[in-house]
XYZ file of N, CA, C and O in Angstrom:
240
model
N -4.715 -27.861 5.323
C -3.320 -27.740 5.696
C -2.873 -26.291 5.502
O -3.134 -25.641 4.490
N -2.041 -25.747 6.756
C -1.906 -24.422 6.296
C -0.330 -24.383 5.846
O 0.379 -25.351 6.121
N 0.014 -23.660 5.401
C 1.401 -23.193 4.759
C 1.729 -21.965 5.506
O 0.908 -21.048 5.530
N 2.825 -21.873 6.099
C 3.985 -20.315 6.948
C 4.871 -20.297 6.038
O 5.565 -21.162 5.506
N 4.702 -18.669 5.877
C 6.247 -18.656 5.309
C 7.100 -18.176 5.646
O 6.940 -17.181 6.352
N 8.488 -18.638 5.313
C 9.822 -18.638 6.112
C 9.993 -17.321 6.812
O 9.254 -16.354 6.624
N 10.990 -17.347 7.611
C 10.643 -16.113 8.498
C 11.376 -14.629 7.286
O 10.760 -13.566 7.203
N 12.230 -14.786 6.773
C 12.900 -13.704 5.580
C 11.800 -13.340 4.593
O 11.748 -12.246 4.031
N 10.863 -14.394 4.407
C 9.571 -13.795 3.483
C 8.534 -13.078 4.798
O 8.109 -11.926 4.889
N 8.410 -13.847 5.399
C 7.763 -12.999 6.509
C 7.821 -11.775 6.412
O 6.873 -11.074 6.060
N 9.491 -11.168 6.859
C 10.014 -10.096 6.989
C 9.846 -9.123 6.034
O 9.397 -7.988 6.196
N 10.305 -9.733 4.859
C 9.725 -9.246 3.580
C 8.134 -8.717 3.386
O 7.830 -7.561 3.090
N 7.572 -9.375 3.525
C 6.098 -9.155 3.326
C 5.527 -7.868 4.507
O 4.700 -7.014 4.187
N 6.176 -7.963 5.912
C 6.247 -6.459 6.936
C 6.635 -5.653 6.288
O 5.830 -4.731 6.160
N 7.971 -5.478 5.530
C 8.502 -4.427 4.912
C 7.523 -3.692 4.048
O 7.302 -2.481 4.040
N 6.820 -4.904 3.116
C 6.032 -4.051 2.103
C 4.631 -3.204 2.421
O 4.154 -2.097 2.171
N 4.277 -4.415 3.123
C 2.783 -3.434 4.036
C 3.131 -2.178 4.869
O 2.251 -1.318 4.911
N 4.608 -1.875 5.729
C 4.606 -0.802 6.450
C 4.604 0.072 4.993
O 3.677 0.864 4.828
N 5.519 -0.053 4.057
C 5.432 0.731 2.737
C 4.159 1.171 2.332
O 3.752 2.329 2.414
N 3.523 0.162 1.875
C 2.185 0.438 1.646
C 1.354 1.075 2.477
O 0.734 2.002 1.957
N 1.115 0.832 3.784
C 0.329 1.826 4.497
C 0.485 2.895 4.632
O -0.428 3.718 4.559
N 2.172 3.283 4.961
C 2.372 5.000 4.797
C 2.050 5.661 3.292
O 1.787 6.861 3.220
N 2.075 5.049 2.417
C 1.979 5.691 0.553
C 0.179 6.145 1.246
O -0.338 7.263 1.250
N -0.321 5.028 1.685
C -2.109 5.380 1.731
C -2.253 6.687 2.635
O -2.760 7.769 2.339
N -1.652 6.262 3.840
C -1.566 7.748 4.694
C -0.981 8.701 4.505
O -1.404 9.624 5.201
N 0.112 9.052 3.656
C 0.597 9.887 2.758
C -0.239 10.448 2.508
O -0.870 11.258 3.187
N -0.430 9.984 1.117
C -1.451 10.226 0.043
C -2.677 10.399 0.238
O -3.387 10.948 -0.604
N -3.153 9.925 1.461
C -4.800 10.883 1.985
C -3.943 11.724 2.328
O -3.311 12.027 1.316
N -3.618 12.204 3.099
C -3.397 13.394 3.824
C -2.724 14.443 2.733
O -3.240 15.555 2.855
N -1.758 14.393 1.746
C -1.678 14.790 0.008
C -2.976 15.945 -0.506
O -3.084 17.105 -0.903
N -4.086 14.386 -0.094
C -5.290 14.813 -1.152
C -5.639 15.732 -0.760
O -6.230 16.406 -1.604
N -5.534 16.398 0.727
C -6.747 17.585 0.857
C -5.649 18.726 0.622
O -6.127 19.854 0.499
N -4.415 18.631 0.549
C -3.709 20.327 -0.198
C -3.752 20.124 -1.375
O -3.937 21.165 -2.006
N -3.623 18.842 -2.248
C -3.214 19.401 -3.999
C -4.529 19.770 -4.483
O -5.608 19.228 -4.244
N -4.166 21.165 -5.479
C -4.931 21.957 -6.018
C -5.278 20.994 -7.651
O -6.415 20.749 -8.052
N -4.404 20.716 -8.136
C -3.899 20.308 -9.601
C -4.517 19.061 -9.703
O -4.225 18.059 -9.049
N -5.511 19.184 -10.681
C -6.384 18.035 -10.943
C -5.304 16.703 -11.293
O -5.296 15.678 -10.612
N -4.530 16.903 -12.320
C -3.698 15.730 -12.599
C -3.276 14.990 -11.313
O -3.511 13.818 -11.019
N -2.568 15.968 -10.573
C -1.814 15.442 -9.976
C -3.114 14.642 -8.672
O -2.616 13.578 -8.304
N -4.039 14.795 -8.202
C -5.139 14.578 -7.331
C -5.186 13.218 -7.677
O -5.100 12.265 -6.903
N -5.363 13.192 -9.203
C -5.874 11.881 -9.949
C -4.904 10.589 -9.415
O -5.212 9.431 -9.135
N -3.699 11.240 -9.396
C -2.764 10.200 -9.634
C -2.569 9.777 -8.167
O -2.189 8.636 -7.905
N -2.833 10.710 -7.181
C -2.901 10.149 -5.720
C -3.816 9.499 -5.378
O -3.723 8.511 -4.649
N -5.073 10.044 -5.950
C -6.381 9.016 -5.845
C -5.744 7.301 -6.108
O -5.666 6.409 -5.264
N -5.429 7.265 -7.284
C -4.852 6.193 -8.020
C -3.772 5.555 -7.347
O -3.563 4.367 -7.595
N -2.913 6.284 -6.371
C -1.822 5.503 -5.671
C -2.400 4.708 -4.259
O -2.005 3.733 -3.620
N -3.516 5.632 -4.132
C -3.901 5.469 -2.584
C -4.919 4.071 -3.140
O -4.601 2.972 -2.685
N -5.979 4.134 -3.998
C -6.699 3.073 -4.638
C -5.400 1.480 -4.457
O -5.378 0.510 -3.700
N -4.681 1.860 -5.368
C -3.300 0.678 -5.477
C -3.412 -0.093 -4.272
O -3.829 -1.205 -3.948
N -2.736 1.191 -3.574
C -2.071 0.764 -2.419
C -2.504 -0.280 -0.915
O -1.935 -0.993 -0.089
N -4.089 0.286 -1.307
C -5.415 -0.412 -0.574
C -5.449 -1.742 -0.837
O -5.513 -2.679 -0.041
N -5.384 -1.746 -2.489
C -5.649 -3.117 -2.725
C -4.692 -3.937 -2.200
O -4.900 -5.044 -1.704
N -3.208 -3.158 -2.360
C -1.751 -4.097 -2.122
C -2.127 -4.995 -0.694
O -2.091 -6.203 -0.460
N -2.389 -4.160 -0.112
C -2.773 -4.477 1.709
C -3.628 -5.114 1.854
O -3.801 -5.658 2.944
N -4.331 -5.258 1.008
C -5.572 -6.007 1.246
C -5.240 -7.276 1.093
O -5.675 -8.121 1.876
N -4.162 -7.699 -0.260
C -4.066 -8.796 -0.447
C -2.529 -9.242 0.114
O -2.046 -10.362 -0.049
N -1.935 -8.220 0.745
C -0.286 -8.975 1.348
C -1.039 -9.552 3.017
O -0.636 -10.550 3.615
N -2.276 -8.560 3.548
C -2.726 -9.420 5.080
C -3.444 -10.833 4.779
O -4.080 -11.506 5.590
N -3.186 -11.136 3.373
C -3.683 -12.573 3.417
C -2.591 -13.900 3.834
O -2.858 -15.078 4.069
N -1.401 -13.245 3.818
C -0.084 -13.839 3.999
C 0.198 -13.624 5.303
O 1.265 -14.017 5.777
């Protein structure tokens, strides 16, 4: 049996993936100017996140 969800979670759930995909495409495109190790780390780390987020909101 499958389960839909309502169309406002729907909507909801578009909102967050367009979010999420631009932070990833952001944040590659970020990685190849920052010089500053910290800061590299932490984009690595947003873009990592952000992959996963998407990975698991296209299950919805």
């Amino acid at each position: 049996m499958t389960k839909k969800l309502a169309m406002h979670k729907t909507l909801e759930v578009h909102k967050i993936l367009t979010l999420k995909t631009l932070c990833v495409t952001k944040g590659t495109a970020m990685l190849g100017l920052v010089e500053d190790e910290k800061l590299k780390k932490i984009l690595e780390e947003d873009v990592q996140t952000s992959t996963k987020a998407i990975d698991e909101l296209q299950k919805f």
